[in-house]
Structures are given as structure tokens and as C-alpha cells.
Short mmCIF file of C-alpha atoms in Angstrom, two decimals:
data_model
loop_
_atom_site.label_atom_id
_atom_site.label_comp_id
_atom_site.label_asym_id
_atom_site.label_seq_id
_atom_site.Cartn_x
_atom_site.Cartn_y
_atom_site.Cartn_z
CA UNK M 1 76.09 112.75 118.11
CA UNK M 2 74.22 110.44 116.06
CA UNK M 3 75.45 108.44 113.57
CA UNK M 4 73.04 110.64 110.89
CA UNK M 5 74.03 113.93 112.62
CA UNK M 6 77.73 112.74 112.16
CA UNK M 7 77.30 111.95 108.41
CA UNK M 8 75.45 115.10 108.24
CA UNK M 9 78.35 117.45 109.95
CA UNK M 10 81.07 115.42 107.83
CA UNK M 11 79.56 116.38 104.75
CA UNK M 12 79.11 120.42 105.92
CA UNK M 13 82.93 120.55 106.32
CA UNK M 14 83.95 118.53 103.14
CA UNK M 15 81.73 121.05 101.21
CA UNK M 16 83.59 123.88 103.15
CA UNK M 17 86.99 122.58 102.64
CA UNK M 18 86.31 120.49 99.44
CA UNK M 19 89.47 122.88 97.14
CA UNK M 20 91.89 122.34 99.82
CA UNK M 21 90.81 118.73 100.63
CA UNK M 22 91.38 117.53 96.66
CA UNK M 23 94.41 119.36 96.32
CA UNK M 24 95.74 117.55 99.52
CA UNK M 25 94.98 114.11 98.38
CA UNK M 26 96.25 114.59 94.82
CA UNK M 27 99.69 115.75 96.66
CA UNK M 28 99.31 112.97 98.91
CA UNK M 29 98.60 110.40 96.27
CA UNK M 30 101.64 112.42 94.29
CA UNK M 31 104.27 111.94 96.73
CA UNK M 32 103.43 108.73 98.75
CA UNK M 33 106.03 106.28 99.66
CA UNK M 34 105.06 103.04 97.53
CA UNK M 35 106.28 100.27 99.36
CA UNK M 36 106.42 96.62 98.04
CA UNK M 37 104.46 94.00 99.45
CA UNK M 38 106.71 91.37 101.62
CA UNK M 39 108.49 88.54 100.25
CA UNK M 40 107.39 84.86 100.86
CA UNK M 41 104.80 81.95 100.33
CA UNK M 42 101.10 82.75 100.08
CA UNK M 43 100.20 79.19 100.97
CA UNK M 44 101.50 76.69 103.36
CA UNK M 45 101.42 74.32 105.96
CA UNK M 46 103.23 74.67 109.42
CA UNK M 47 104.81 71.45 111.04
CA UNK M 48 103.35 70.06 114.51
CA UNK M 49 103.41 67.29 116.15
CA UNK M 50 100.16 67.24 117.46
CA UNK M 51 97.76 64.33 116.58
CA UNK M 52 94.82 67.05 116.51
CA UNK M 53 93.15 68.35 113.37
CA UNK M 54 95.10 70.94 111.13
CA UNK M 55 93.66 74.55 111.84
CA UNK M 56 92.52 75.90 108.23
CA UNK M 57 93.46 79.42 107.90
CA UNK M 58 92.72 82.02 105.45
CA UNK M 59 93.89 85.54 105.39
CA UNK M 60 92.23 87.74 102.93
CA UNK M 61 92.06 91.76 102.24
CA UNK M 62 94.34 94.60 101.57
CA UNK M 63 98.03 96.03 101.98
CA UNK M 64 97.88 95.30 105.86
CA UNK M 65 96.78 91.53 105.19
CA UNK M 66 99.42 91.51 102.89
CA UNK M 67 101.89 92.85 105.11
CA UNK M 68 103.17 96.01 103.28
CA UNK M 69 105.91 97.60 105.48
CA UNK M 70 107.46 94.46 106.24
CA UNK M 71 110.28 92.81 104.14
CA UNK M 72 109.11 89.41 104.58
CA UNK M 73 106.16 87.43 105.34
CA UNK M 74 107.76 85.99 108.76
CA UNK M 75 107.18 89.57 110.18
CA UNK M 76 103.63 90.30 108.88
CA UNK M 77 100.41 89.65 109.96
CA UNK M 78 100.74 86.11 108.26
CA UNK M 79 104.13 84.99 109.84
CA UNK M 80 103.49 86.63 113.26
CA UNK M 81 99.77 84.72 113.61
CA UNK M 82 101.31 81.57 112.29
CA UNK M 83 103.69 81.69 115.15
CA UNK M 84 101.02 81.62 117.78
CA UNK M 85 98.72 78.90 116.12
CA UNK M 86 101.63 76.71 115.41
CA UNK M 87 102.20 76.28 118.75
CA UNK M 88 98.78 75.02 119.35
CA UNK M 89 98.28 72.49 116.30
CA UNK M 90 99.17 72.48 112.49
CA UNK M 91 98.12 74.79 110.16
CA UNK M 92 96.72 74.95 106.78
CA UNK M 93 96.88 78.53 105.71
CA UNK M 94 96.48 80.73 102.59
CA UNK M 95 96.66 84.63 101.71
CA UNK M 96 95.03 86.08 99.18
CA UNK M 97 95.70 89.98 99.71
CA UNK M 98 96.74 92.72 97.41
CA UNK M 99 97.83 96.01 97.97
CA UNK M 100 94.93 98.50 97.05
CA UNK M 101 91.95 95.72 97.72
CA UNK M 102 88.25 96.91 98.29
CA UNK M 103 85.88 94.90 99.59
CA UNK M 104 84.56 94.87 95.93
CA UNK M 105 87.61 93.72 94.16
CA UNK M 106 88.63 91.23 96.79
CA UNK M 107 85.20 89.67 96.72
CA UNK M 108 86.19 89.70 92.42
CA UNK M 109 89.72 87.60 93.46
CA UNK M 110 87.68 85.59 95.51
CA UNK M 111 85.18 84.04 92.80
CA UNK M 112 87.82 83.50 90.59
CA UNK M 113 89.64 81.30 93.55
CA UNK M 114 88.81 77.46 93.90
CA UNK M 115 86.38 76.82 96.46
CA UNK M 116 88.19 75.57 99.72
CA UNK M 117 86.98 74.99 103.22
CA UNK M 118 88.15 76.96 105.84
CA UNK M 119 88.04 77.00 110.15
CA UNK M 120 88.84 80.87 110.18
CA UNK M 121 89.08 83.33 108.00
CA UNK M 122 91.10 86.87 109.08
CA UNK M 123 89.68 89.63 106.97
CA UNK M 124 91.34 93.30 106.55
CA UNK M 125 89.58 95.52 104.56
CA UNK M 126 87.82 98.68 104.67
CA UNK M 127 90.37 101.31 104.25
CA UNK M 128 90.32 101.42 100.64
CA UNK M 129 86.87 101.62 100.66
CA UNK M 130 87.04 104.79 102.70
CA UNK M 131 89.53 106.57 101.02
CA UNK M 132 87.46 105.95 97.63
CA UNK M 133 84.80 107.61 99.27
CA UNK M 134 82.12 104.58 98.96
CA UNK M 135 79.25 105.52 100.63
CA UNK M 136 78.38 104.08 104.25
CA UNK M 137 75.11 101.87 103.53
CA UNK M 138 76.97 100.71 100.15
CA UNK M 139 80.15 99.45 101.97
CA UNK M 140 77.73 97.38 104.11
CA UNK M 141 75.88 95.71 101.93
CA UNK M 142 79.32 94.82 100.02
CA UNK M 143 80.30 93.51 103.43
CA UNK M 144 77.54 91.44 103.68
CA UNK M 145 77.99 90.05 100.00
CA UNK M 146 81.80 89.43 101.01
CA UNK M 147 80.70 87.63 104.11
CA UNK M 148 77.86 85.65 102.36
CA UNK M 149 80.78 84.43 100.23
CA UNK M 150 83.05 83.59 102.97
CA UNK M 151 80.84 80.99 104.83
CA UNK M 152 78.77 79.41 101.47
CA UNK M 153 81.84 79.12 99.03
CA UNK M 154 84.70 78.42 101.41
CA UNK M 155 82.48 77.55 104.23
CA UNK M 156 84.32 79.27 106.94
CA UNK M 157 83.35 78.54 110.51
CA UNK M 158 84.38 81.41 112.07
CA UNK M 159 85.29 85.19 110.74
CA UNK M 160 87.68 87.66 112.36
CA UNK M 161 87.50 91.07 111.13
CA UNK M 162 89.27 94.42 112.69
CA UNK M 163 88.07 98.10 113.10
CA UNK M 164 89.42 100.15 110.78
CA UNK M 165 92.82 101.82 111.85
CA UNK M 166 93.26 105.22 113.37
CA UNK M 167 93.25 106.71 109.77
CA UNK M 168 93.19 110.23 111.84
CA UNK M 169 96.65 110.00 113.32
CA UNK M 170 98.12 108.45 110.34
CA UNK M 171 101.26 110.82 109.79
CA UNK M 172 101.35 110.50 106.06
CA UNK M 173 98.17 112.35 105.76
CA UNK M 174 98.40 116.50 106.34
CA UNK M 175 95.42 118.24 107.79
CA UNK M 176 92.80 118.58 107.87
CA UNK M 177 92.30 115.83 105.60
CA UNK M 178 93.92 113.61 108.13
CA UNK M 179 90.93 114.76 110.62
CA UNK M 180 88.14 114.36 107.58
CA UNK M 181 89.44 110.85 106.97
CA UNK M 182 89.41 110.26 110.81
CA UNK M 183 85.65 111.15 111.37
CA UNK M 184 84.82 109.00 108.29
CA UNK M 185 86.74 105.98 109.60
CA UNK M 186 84.68 106.54 113.18
CA UNK M 187 81.61 106.33 111.79
CA UNK M 188 82.24 103.41 109.56
CA UNK M 189 83.66 101.44 112.72
CA UNK M 190 80.74 102.00 114.49
CA UNK M 191 78.72 101.14 111.76
CA UNK M 192 80.28 97.94 110.98
CA UNK M 193 80.33 97.08 114.54
CA UNK M 194 76.59 97.23 115.00
CA UNK M 195 76.29 95.48 111.68
CA UNK M 196 78.49 92.59 112.38
CA UNK M 197 76.73 91.80 115.73
CA UNK M 198 73.91 90.41 113.99
CA UNK M 199 75.89 88.15 112.52
CA UNK M 200 77.05 84.61 115.05
CA UNK M 201 79.64 83.52 112.79
CA UNK M 202 81.96 86.78 113.14
CA UNK M 203 84.59 87.77 115.57
CA UNK M 204 85.14 91.26 115.59
CA UNK M 205 88.72 92.56 117.23
CA UNK M 206 89.00 95.81 118.45
CA UNK M 207 93.11 96.68 119.00
CA UNK M 208 93.15 99.72 121.57
CA UNK M 209 96.59 101.45 120.67
CA UNK M 210 97.54 105.20 120.48
CA UNK M 211 99.33 105.46 117.35
CA UNK M 212 102.71 106.79 117.81
CA UNK M 213 104.60 107.47 114.33
CA UNK M 214 107.59 105.27 115.49
CA UNK M 215 105.14 102.69 115.41
CA UNK M 216 104.03 103.20 111.83
CA UNK M 217 106.09 101.80 108.86
CA UNK M 218 108.50 104.14 106.90
CA UNK M 219 105.52 105.43 104.83
CA UNK M 220 103.70 106.64 107.88
CA UNK M 221 100.53 104.60 106.50
CA UNK M 222 100.81 100.98 106.87
CA UNK M 223 101.49 99.41 110.44
CA UNK M 224 105.11 98.60 111.53
CA UNK M 225 106.30 95.42 112.99
CA UNK M 226 105.21 95.80 116.51
CA UNK M 227 101.45 96.88 115.23
CA UNK M 228 101.61 93.45 113.03
CA UNK M 229 102.79 91.75 116.17
CA UNK M 230 99.75 93.55 118.39
CA UNK M 231 97.09 92.59 115.72
CA UNK M 232 98.21 88.62 115.16
CA UNK M 233 98.43 88.31 119.14
CA UNK M 234 95.05 89.36 119.43
CA UNK M 235 93.63 87.54 116.31
CA UNK M 236 95.08 84.66 117.67
CA UNK M 237 93.83 84.78 120.74
CA UNK M 238 90.23 85.22 119.33
CA UNK M 239 91.10 81.96 117.03
CA UNK M 240 92.70 79.85 119.92
CA UNK M 241 89.57 80.75 122.35
CA UNK M 242 87.29 79.35 119.59
CA UNK M 243 89.42 76.33 119.21
CA UNK M 244 90.20 74.75 122.74
CA UNK M 245 93.52 74.15 123.36
CA UNK M 246 96.69 73.10 125.82
CA UNK M 247 99.04 76.13 124.79
CA UNK M 248 97.67 79.65 125.22
CA UNK M 249 99.11 82.59 123.26
#
């Protein structure tokens, strides 16, 4: 099925089930378990005896970027990624992420942040754009503006993005809402993969994982520790592939 037909099919199903979907969405928001952001620093430097230049790292985005579902940053994406990268060199890092972050709001945060140069920027965005029903074309344009900001104001040498998670398997979402959101996520992932292939500074990371509720956080919506670990490992592999080193992950 072509992307255009997928969009038409998705719209048709939404129209047929609109009252139920609206009721389910409101119920999910009312009963959702709200987890706090993990404790820990939002910037720092990891020590390493290597005489190589420090790797300047930025993690930016939404609640997954900030590590919701974990108690501390040590076991979130940031902490687990630093464990891999610090085996190679000193890492100067920043975390600019908040719960509820969309592509637009995150861009606004970055506009208010002092300019700084980064070797690697890890981006986690899109879930909140999907749930807020941002149109696909608008999201692609917003993402382009966001990426342009990273490469200009923050002189990002490499940008690492990840496919949207398999929301069609999120236990926190009831059926058929879960299925409809899953269709939308699949369409957004395909479009973004094709769109970002035109930008040589971007490495898109696909994490092939059959989602099990046991791998999720207690809210049934955010990653669990094992998923953060897998995500961090795949991102680290991609970063270290771009920065030759003696010690591999």
C-alpha cells in the first residue's frame, strides 16, 4: 500500500471509530500513570585518560530522551550511552529534554539555549507529534527546521535519529486506539526515513525489537531499562563508527 493510500485508509478508520477513539484517548490521559523524570545532572564531562579530543555530545528531545521510566540518569539513555562512549574518549555532554516535548517546543528550547558546537547530537522526537495529530507534511517541515537549527547554531557534525517506537504494541493504549496510532507511526517512520536519507549528516538508527510488556516501564508507555540499554548500545555503535577508535562497543 502506498503512503497516500495508507493515509486515506487511516482517515477512513478514524472517521468510522471517532467517538470510541476520542473516549479512549480521554480515558488514557485521565488514568495514565505519570512517571517523574529521573534524577541526575543535565550536563557534565566523563573522565578518560585518552589524549584524544573530547567528544562533544548532545541528547535532545522528549521524555524518552530524558529517561522517564528510570529513577536516575545512570540507567537512562544518557547514562548507558556515556558508559560506552567513555571507554573511547572523554565526553563533554549536555541533555536538553523534557517530558511532553514536541518537535516545535524542543526547537523553542534550543532557540533559548546558548550556542555551542557538538560532534554528535542524539535526537528523540516524534511520539508527541503523533499523539497530538500533527499532520505528516507539517511534521516533516518542522523536523527540517529543527535539524537546520542543530547544524547551524550548534554546528552539529553528525545527527543520530531513531525510528518512532512501536506504539501499536504499547500496553498503556487500549484497542482500537493502539492499532490506529500504530498505523500512524508506521506511516511517519516510512516518510521520515525517506526524507532524512537526503541529508548526509544524519544517521538513522532502526532498533528491531519485538516489544514485550515486560520490557516497558511501569506506565506501559516508556522504555524499560533493557530497552534504554539496547538503544544506547546501538547509538554508541553508530557514533563510534563515525569516530574511529581503539576500543569498540
